[in-house]
XYZ file of C-alpha atoms in Angstrom:
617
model
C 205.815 -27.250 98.849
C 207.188 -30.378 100.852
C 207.329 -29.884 104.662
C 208.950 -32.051 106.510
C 209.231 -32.562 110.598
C 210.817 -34.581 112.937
C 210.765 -34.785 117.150
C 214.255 -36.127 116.875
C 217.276 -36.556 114.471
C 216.877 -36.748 110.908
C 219.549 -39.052 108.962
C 220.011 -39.050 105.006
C 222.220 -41.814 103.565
C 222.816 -42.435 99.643
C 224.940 -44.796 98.266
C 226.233 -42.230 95.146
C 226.279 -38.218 94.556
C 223.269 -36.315 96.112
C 222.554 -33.444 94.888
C 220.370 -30.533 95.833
C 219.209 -27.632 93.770
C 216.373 -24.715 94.177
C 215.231 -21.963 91.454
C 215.126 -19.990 94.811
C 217.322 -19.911 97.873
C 218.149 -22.370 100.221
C 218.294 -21.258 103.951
C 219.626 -23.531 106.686
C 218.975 -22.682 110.232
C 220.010 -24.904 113.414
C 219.535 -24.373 116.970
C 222.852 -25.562 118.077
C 226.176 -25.736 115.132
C 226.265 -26.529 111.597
C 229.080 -29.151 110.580
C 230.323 -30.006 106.850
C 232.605 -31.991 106.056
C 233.675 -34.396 103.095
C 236.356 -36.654 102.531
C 237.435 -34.325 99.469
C 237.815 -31.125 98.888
C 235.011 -28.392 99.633
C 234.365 -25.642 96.776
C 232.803 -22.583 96.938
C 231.953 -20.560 93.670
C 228.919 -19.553 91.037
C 226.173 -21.929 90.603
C 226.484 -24.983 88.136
C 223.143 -24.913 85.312
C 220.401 -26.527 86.262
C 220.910 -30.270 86.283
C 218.895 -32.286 84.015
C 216.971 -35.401 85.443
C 217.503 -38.817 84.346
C 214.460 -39.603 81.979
C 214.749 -43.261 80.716
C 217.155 -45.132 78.157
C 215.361 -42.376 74.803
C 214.599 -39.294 75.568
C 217.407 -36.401 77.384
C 215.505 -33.439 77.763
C 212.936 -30.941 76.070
C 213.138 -27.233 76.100
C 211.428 -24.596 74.269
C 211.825 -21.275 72.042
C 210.456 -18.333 70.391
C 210.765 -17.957 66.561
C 214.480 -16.893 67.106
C 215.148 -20.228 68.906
C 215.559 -17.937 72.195
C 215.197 -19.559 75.188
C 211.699 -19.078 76.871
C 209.260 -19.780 79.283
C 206.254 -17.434 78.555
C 204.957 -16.230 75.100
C 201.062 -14.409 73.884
C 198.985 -15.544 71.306
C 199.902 -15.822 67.521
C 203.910 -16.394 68.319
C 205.081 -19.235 66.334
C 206.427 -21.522 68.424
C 209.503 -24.109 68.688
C 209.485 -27.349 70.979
C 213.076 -28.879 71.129
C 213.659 -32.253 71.617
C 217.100 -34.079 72.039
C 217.515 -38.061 72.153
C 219.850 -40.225 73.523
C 221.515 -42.019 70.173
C 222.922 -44.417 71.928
C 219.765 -45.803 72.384
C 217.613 -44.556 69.946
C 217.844 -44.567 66.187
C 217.682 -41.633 64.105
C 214.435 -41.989 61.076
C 212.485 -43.427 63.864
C 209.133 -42.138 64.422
C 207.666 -41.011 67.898
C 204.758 -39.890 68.933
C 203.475 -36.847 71.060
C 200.745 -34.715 72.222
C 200.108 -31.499 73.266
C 199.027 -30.754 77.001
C 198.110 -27.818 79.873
C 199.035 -28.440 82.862
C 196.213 -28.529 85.498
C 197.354 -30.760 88.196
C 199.206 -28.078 89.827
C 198.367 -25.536 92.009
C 198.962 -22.534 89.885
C 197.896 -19.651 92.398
C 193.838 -18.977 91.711
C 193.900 -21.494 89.042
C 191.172 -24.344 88.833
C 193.333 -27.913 89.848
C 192.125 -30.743 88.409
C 192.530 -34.744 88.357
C 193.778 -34.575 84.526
C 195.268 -32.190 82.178
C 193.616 -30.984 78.961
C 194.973 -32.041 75.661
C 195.520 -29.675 72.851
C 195.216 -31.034 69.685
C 197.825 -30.011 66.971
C 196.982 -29.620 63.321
C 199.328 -29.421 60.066
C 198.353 -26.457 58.224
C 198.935 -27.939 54.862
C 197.447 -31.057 55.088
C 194.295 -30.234 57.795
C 195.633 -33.719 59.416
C 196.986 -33.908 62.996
C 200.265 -33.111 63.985
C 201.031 -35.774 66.639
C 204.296 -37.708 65.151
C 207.587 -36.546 64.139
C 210.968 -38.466 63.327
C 214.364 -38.666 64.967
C 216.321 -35.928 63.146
C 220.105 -35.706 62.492
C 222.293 -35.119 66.092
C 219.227 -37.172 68.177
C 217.587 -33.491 67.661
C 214.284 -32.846 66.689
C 211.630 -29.736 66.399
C 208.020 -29.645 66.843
C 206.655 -26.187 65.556
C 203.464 -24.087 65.653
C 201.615 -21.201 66.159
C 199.354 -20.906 68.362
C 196.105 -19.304 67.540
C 192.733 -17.640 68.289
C 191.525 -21.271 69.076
C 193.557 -21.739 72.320
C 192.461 -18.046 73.388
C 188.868 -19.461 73.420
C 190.066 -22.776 74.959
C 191.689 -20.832 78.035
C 188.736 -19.295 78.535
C 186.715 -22.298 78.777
C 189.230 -24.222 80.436
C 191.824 -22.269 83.219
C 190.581 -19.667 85.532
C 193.840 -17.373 85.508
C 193.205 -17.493 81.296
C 196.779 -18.981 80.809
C 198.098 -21.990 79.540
C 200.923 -24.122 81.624
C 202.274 -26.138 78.320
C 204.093 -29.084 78.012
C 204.418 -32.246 75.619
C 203.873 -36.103 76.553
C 205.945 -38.483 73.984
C 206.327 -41.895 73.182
C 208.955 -44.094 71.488
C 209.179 -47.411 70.854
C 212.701 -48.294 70.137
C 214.705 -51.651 71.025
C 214.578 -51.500 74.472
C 211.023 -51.416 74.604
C 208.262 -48.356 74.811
C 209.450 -45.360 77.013
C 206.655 -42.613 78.217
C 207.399 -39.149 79.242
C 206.676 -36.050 80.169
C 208.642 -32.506 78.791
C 210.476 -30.282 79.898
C 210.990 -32.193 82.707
C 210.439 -29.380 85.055
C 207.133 -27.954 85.544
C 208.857 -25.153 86.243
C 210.076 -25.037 82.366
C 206.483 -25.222 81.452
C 205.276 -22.578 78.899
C 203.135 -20.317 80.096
C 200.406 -19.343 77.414
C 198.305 -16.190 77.530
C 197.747 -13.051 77.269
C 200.336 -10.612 79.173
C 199.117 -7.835 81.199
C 201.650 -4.834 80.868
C 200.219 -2.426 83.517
C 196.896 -2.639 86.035
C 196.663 1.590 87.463
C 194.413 1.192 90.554
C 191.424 -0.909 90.901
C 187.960 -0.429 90.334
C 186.497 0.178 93.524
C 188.776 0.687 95.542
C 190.516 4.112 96.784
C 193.463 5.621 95.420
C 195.413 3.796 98.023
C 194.059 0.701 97.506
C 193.012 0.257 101.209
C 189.330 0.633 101.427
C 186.368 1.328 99.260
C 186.044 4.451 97.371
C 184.307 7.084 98.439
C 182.434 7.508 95.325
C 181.373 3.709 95.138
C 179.622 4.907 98.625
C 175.578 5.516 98.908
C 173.449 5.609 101.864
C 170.991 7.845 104.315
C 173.795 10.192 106.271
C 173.853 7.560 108.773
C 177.892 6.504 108.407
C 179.604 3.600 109.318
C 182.966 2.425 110.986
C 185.528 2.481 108.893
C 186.733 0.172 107.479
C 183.649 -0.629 105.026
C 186.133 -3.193 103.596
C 188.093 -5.264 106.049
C 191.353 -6.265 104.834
C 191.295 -9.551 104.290
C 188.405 -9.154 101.610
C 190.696 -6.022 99.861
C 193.376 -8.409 99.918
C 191.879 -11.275 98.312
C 190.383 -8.834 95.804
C 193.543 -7.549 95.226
C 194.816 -11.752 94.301
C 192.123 -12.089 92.856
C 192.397 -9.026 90.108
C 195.981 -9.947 89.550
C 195.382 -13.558 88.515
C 192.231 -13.035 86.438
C 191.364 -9.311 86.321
C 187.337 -8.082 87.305
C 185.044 -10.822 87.400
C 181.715 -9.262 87.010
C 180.225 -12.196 89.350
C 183.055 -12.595 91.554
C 183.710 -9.013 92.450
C 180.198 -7.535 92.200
C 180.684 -6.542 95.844
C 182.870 -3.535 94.581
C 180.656 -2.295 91.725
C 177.869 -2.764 94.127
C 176.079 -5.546 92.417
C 175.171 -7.039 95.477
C 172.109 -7.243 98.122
C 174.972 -7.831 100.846
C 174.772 -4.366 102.403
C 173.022 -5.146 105.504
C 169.564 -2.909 105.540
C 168.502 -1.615 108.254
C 165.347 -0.251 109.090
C 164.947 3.298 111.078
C 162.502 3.932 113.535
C 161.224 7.070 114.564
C 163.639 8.746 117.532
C 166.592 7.682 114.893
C 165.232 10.463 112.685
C 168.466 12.478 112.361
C 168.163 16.484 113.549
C 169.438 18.918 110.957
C 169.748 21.265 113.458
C 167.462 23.563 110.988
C 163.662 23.488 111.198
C 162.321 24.026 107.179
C 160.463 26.954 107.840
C 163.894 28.831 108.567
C 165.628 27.508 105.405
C 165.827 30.275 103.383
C 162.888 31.615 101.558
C 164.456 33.204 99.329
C 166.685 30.730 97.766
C 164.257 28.489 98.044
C 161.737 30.604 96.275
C 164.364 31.226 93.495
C 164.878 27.512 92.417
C 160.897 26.549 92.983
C 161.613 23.531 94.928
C 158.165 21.996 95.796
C 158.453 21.403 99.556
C 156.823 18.652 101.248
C 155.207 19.616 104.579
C 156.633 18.977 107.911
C 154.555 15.151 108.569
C 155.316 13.787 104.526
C 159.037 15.273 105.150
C 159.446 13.194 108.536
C 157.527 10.282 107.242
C 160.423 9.825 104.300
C 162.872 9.970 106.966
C 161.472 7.359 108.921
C 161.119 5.164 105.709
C 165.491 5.668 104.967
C 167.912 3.101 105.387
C 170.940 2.365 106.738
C 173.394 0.496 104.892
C 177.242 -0.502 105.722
C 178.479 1.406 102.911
C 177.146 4.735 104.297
C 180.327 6.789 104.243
C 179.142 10.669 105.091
C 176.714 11.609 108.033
C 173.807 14.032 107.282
C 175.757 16.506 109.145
C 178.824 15.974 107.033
C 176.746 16.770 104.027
C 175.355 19.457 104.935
C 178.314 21.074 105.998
C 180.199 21.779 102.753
C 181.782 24.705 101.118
C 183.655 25.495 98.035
C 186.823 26.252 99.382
C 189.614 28.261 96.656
C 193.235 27.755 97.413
C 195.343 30.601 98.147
C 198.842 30.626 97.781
C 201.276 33.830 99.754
C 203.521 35.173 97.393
C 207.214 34.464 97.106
C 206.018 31.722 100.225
C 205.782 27.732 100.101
C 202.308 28.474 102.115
C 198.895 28.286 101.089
C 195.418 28.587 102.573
C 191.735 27.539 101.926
C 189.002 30.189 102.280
C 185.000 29.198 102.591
C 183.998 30.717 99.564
C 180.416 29.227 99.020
C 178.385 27.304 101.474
C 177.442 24.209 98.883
C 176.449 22.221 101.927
C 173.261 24.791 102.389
C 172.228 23.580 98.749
C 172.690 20.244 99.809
C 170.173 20.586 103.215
C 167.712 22.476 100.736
C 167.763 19.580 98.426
C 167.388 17.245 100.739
C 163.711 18.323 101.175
C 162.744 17.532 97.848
C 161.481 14.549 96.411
C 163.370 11.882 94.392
C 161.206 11.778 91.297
C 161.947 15.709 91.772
C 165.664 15.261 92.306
C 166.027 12.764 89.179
C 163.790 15.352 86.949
C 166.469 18.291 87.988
C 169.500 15.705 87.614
C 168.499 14.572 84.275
C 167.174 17.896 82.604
C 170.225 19.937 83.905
C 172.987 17.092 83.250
C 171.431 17.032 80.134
C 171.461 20.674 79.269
C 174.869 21.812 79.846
C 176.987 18.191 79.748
C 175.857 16.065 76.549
C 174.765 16.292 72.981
C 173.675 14.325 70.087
C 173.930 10.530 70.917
C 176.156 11.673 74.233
C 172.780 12.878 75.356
C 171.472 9.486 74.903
C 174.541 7.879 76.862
C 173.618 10.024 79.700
C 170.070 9.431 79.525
C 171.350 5.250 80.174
C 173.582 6.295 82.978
C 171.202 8.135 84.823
C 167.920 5.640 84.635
C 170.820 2.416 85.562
C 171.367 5.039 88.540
C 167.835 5.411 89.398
C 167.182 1.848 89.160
C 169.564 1.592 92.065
C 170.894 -1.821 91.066
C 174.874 -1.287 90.633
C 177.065 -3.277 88.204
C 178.840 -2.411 85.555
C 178.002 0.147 82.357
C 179.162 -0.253 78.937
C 178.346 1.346 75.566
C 179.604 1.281 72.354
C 178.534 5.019 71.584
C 181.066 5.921 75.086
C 183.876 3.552 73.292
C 183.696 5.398 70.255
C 183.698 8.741 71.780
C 186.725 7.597 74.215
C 188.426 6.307 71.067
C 188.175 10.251 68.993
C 189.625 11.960 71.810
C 193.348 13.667 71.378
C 193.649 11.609 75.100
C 193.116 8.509 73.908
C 195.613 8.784 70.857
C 198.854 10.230 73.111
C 198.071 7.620 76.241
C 197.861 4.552 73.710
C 201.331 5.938 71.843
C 202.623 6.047 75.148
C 201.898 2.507 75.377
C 202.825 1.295 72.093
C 206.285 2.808 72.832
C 206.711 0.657 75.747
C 205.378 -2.219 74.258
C 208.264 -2.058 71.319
C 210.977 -1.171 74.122
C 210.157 -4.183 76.035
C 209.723 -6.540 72.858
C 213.127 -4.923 71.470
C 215.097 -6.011 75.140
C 213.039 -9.035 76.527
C 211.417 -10.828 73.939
C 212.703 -14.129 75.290
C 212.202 -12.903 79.093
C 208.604 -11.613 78.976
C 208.069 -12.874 82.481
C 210.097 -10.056 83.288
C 207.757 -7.756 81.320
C 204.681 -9.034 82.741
C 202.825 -6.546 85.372
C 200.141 -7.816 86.843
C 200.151 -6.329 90.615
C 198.067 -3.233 91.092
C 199.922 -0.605 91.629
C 198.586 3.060 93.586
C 199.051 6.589 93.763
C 199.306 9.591 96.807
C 199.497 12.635 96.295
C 202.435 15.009 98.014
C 201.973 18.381 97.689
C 200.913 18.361 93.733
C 202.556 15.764 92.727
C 201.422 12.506 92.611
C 204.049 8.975 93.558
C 203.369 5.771 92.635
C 203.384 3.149 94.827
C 203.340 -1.057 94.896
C 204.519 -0.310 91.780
C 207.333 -2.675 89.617
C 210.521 -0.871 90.172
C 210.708 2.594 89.088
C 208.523 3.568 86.562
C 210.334 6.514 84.753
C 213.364 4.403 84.478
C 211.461 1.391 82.851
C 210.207 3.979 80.759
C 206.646 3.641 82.032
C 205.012 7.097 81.958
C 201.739 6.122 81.204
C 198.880 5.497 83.753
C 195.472 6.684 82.458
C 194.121 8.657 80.003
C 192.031 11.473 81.460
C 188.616 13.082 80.066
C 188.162 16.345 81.246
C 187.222 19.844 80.545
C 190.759 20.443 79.627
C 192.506 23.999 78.709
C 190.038 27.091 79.534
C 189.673 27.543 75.283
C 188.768 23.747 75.385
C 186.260 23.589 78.377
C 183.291 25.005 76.455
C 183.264 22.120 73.707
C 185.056 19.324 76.233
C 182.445 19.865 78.960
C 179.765 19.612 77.151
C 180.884 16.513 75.055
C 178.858 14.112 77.341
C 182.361 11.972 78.274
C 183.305 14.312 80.819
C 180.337 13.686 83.307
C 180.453 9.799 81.903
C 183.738 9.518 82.818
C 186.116 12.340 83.783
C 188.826 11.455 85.778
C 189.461 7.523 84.392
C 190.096 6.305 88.059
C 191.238 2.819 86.695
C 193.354 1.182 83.526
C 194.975 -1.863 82.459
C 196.461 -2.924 79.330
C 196.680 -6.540 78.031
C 199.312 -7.561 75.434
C 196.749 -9.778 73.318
C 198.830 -10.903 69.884
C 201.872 -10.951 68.353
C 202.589 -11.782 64.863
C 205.659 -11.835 63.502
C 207.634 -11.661 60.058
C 211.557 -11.724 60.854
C 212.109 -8.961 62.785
C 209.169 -7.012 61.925
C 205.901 -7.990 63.937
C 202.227 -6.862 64.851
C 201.231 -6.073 68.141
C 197.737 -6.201 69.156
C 196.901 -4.887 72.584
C 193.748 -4.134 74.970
C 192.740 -1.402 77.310
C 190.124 -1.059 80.049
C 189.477 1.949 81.796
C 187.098 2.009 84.592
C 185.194 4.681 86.188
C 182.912 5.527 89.092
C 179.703 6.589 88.310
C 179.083 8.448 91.344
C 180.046 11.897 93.741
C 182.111 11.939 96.747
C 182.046 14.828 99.295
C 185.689 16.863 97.572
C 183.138 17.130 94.527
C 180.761 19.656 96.591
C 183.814 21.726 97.257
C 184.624 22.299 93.781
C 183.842 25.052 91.411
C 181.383 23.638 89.154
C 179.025 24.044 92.573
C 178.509 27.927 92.765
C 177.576 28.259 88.749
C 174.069 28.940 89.457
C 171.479 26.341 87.935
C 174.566 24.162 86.340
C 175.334 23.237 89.884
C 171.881 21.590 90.103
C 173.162 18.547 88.693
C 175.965 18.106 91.649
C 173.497 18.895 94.274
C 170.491 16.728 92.887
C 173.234 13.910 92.023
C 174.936 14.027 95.397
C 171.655 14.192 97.397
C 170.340 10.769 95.681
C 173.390 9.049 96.422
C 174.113 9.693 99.613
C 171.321 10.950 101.081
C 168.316 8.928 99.706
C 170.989 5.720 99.194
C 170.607 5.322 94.945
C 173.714 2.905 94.026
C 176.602 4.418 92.081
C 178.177 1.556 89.869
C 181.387 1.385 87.626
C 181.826 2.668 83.987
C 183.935 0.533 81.674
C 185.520 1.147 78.282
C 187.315 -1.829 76.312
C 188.834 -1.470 73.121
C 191.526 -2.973 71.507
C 194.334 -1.868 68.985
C 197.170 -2.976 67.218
C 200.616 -1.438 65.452
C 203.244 -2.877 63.751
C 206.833 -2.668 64.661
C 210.571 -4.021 64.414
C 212.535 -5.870 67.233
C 215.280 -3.598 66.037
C 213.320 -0.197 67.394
C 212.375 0.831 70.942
C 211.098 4.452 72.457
C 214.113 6.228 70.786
C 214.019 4.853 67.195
C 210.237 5.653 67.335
C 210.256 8.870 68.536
C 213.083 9.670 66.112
C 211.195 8.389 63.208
C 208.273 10.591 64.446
C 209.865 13.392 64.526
C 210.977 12.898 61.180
C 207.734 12.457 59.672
C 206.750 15.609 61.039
C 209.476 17.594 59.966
C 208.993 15.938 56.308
C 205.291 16.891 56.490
C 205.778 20.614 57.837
C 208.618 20.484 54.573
C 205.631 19.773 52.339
C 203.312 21.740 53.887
C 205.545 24.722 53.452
C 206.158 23.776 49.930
C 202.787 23.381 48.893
C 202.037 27.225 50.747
C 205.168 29.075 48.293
C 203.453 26.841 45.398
C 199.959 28.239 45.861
C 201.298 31.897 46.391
C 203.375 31.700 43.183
C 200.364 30.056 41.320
C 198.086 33.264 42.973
C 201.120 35.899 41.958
C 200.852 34.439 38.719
C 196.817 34.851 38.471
C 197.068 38.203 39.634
C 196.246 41.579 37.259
C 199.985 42.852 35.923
C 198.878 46.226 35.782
């Protein structure tokens, strides 16, 4: 941006045309009137194209395309590549040789992007040969085509070299023809530089953050039951997260504030009149209950020593009081009515205030054994086992594991969210192949509930009619027939309710029409209770709601860090730039119907064979 200020009048004189032109608008505002006038006549009508700028006595302009010789301004990784240049032949010769190289663009501010005193140069290579591709002659019209595809190389270049992982591409030449040499710089418009890099096609929610993307989430929370103000975030630090995430995604460095993989949580010590009344003395908790789950109680002193010895923290979202005060509540709706009601069912906050009496190395013995008896099997169990000592350790961050990818990857949920995806992904490449700076996505968007149904918001345009209906997949206990095996998988308590996604257009490769897409998707969890989860059902199943209590007690009672789950995996399918949503679903269907045709056929088959086989008499 150029600002420019003056106390008094400005005057412009030239002595030919002047011209002015913006990508954007152009708004003129004045105090007092606004004059034009001309000598000529004054026309008003659609825009001219963009005018090209005067380069030198050589070279007119440089532009480039996709495989199709589309015009374009923002490709992915594996695309093959065309670089047009066109020559003034009234000055240069055609057969003459020029030279160019390869560059990305870092002297400009590109948003969060790294600027820097000099660009990078790529280095080209000629498949055939091995040698480097950095000449190429005058060809027939003044017109000639550099070509190439770009490839895993630059992906790890990007990495190394740009902080927003994209390239800003453009091509320095030479020529020395019979006016001299003439050096330059194309397209001439940074503007026209190709952007390089993966695309992100959708970012659901942030890790971290609440479902309205205003303030931590409660889940991420931990502390003593002594709460804060809120905000816990202020929002200038959500908002440059927010920048921040749509530039470069989660930087496990940058962002560890939000997975809580940081010691910035002012502590503070208690002292003794702080010591929080429950309102209940221990000796009239009751006996009975307590007697039934064999909690070892501490005495009275050892009980109010611990107390004295808690924290507070800024990221303390529920008092003691708040805790303590929690019921599973059922939902009611009055017939042939739009009204509902909640009815105290079970007092889960009396578990919690029982609990809360009981040691930590008892609470984390209880957590684990029960979590481990009724949620996870096999290597699940094992999974769960990791989740719960990175809990204990208290230290935040981020968890992944292979064994939860895999898992992730054989569930039904998994297969229907990424065809939901793949059909968008061959809409968009079928409509805006040369425009995918339209496709791109990289905002956060958010979602409220009303009533039971949940809207999007900060969301690009509207969804259904872009044919986005994908958000997340989800991993839980399913249809009543499926909770017994779905519950107990070990992915449920790992994950549940995915509360984050995004999916990254990686590669495309292409053959003609015909092409393969590879894509990646993170989902991100919260490993971690808020207080809606001790008003659920789960929490009056005797001994199974153990877990919940022991779980919910650490975290925000005794102040043990939840972090964030992640799951990464990427996939790829192969398509046609002649088929979208409806030519893939059709062919689906299709497919089915032929294999239900078979199926059928093989059935009559085997009960002729049978009929056959059978006794005549």
């Amino acid at each position: 941006m150029r600002l420019r200020y003056s106390e008094s009048e400005i005057i412009k004189t030239t002595g030919g045309d002047h011209d002015i032109y913006s990508e954007g608008d152009i708004a003129t505002t004045a105090g007092g009137k606004i004059q034009e006038s001309c000598d000529g006549e004054t026309f008003f009508g659609n825009p001219d194209a963009i005018p090209e700028l005067k380069l030198g006595q050589y070279f007119k302009k440089g532009y480039w395309t996709n495989h199709k010789d589309e015009p374009i301004t923002r490709a992915v990784y594996g695309q093959k590549l065309r670089f047009h240049i066109e020559f003034d032949l009234e000055h240069a010769t055609i057969g003459d040789t020029f030279n160019f190289g390869l560059y990305d663009d870092d002297r400009n501010d590109y948003y969060e992007d790294t600027v820097k005193n000099v660009d990078d140069f790529i280095n080209l290579v000629l498949p055939a040969s091995g040698k480097d591709y950095n000449t190429e002659k005058i060809g027939e019209g003044g017109k000639t085509v550099i070509e190439f595809t770009t490839t895993d190389n630059l992906e790890n270049l990007v990495e190394k070299c740009d902080t927003d992982k994209i390239f800003e591409l453009y091509f320095r030449c030479s020529y020395n023809g019979k006016h001299g040499i003439e050096n330059v710089e194309l397209p001439t418009r940074i503007v026209n530089y190709l952007k390089l890099g993966t695309l992100v096609i959708d970012r659901y929610k942030m890790p971290g953050l609440n479902a309205k993307g205003t303030d931590v989430a409660e889940d991420m929370c931990y502390g003593t039951g002594y709460k804060k103000e809120k905000p816990i975030y202020q929002p200038e630090i959500v908002q440059k997260y927010k920048n921040q995430y749509q530039t470069f995604g989660f930087d496990n460095f940058t962002h560890r504030l939000f997975s809580n993989d940081d010691n910035s949580s002012l502590y503070e010590k208690l002292v003794e009149d702080e010591t929080p009344n429950t309102g209940t003395k221990l000796e009239e908790l009751s006996k009975t209950k307590i007697d039934k789950l064999k909690i070892d109680m501490p005495n009275a002193v050892s009980y109010k020593k611990a107390l004295q010895q808690r924290n507070k923290n800024k990221k303390a979202y529920y008092s003691t009081q708040e805790c303590y005060n929690t019921f599973y509540s059922p939902q009611f709706k009055i017939p042939w009515t739009d009204f509902s009601f909640k009815v105290p069912v079970y007092n889960s906050g009396l578990d919690v205030r029982l609990f809360d009496n009981i040691s930590d190395e008892l609470l984390f013995f209880t957590f684990k054994n029960t979590a481990e008896l009724y949620f996870a099997r096999g290597e699940m169990q094992d999974n769960l086992d990791q989740l719960i000592a990175k809990f204990k350790r208290s230290e935040g961050g981020i968890f992944e594991s292979p064994i939860m990818t895999k898992h992730a990857l054989a569930r039904s949920e998994t297969d229907e969210y990424c065809q939901k995806v793949e059909d968008y992904i061959a809409e968009q490449l079928k409509n805006n192949l040369s425009k995918l700076e339209e496709v791109e996505d990289v905002e956060p968007y958010f979602a409220k509930k009303i009533g039971v149904e949940n809207l999007f918001f900060n969301s690009k345009g509207e969804r259904s009619k872009r044919n986005k209906i994908f958000s997340k997949p989800t991993y839980s206990y399913g249809a009543l027939h499926e909770a017994p095996i779905k519950a107990t998988d070990g992915l449920t308590i790992a994950l549940n309710d995915i509360w984050a996604a995004e999916v990254l257009l990686k590669e495309l490769l292409f053959e003609g029409n015909n092409y393969t897409a590879k894509y990646e998707v993170i989902l991100w969890d919260h490993f971690g209770l808020d207080l809606p989860d001790m008003e659920k059902i789960f929490n009056i199943i005797p001994s199974v709601n153990e877990t919940f209590i022991s779980w919910f007690v650490l975290q925000h009672l005794r102040g043990y860090k939840p972090f964030l789950t992640k799951i990464k995996f990427q996939k790829e399918f192969q398509g046609s730039l002649l088929e979208g949503i409806d030519e893939k679903t059709k062919l689906r269907d299709e497919l089915a119907t032929e294999k239900r045709e078979q199926k059928a056929k093989e059935l009559n088959q085997k009960m002729r064979d049978d009929l056959w086989l059978e006794p005549k008499f």
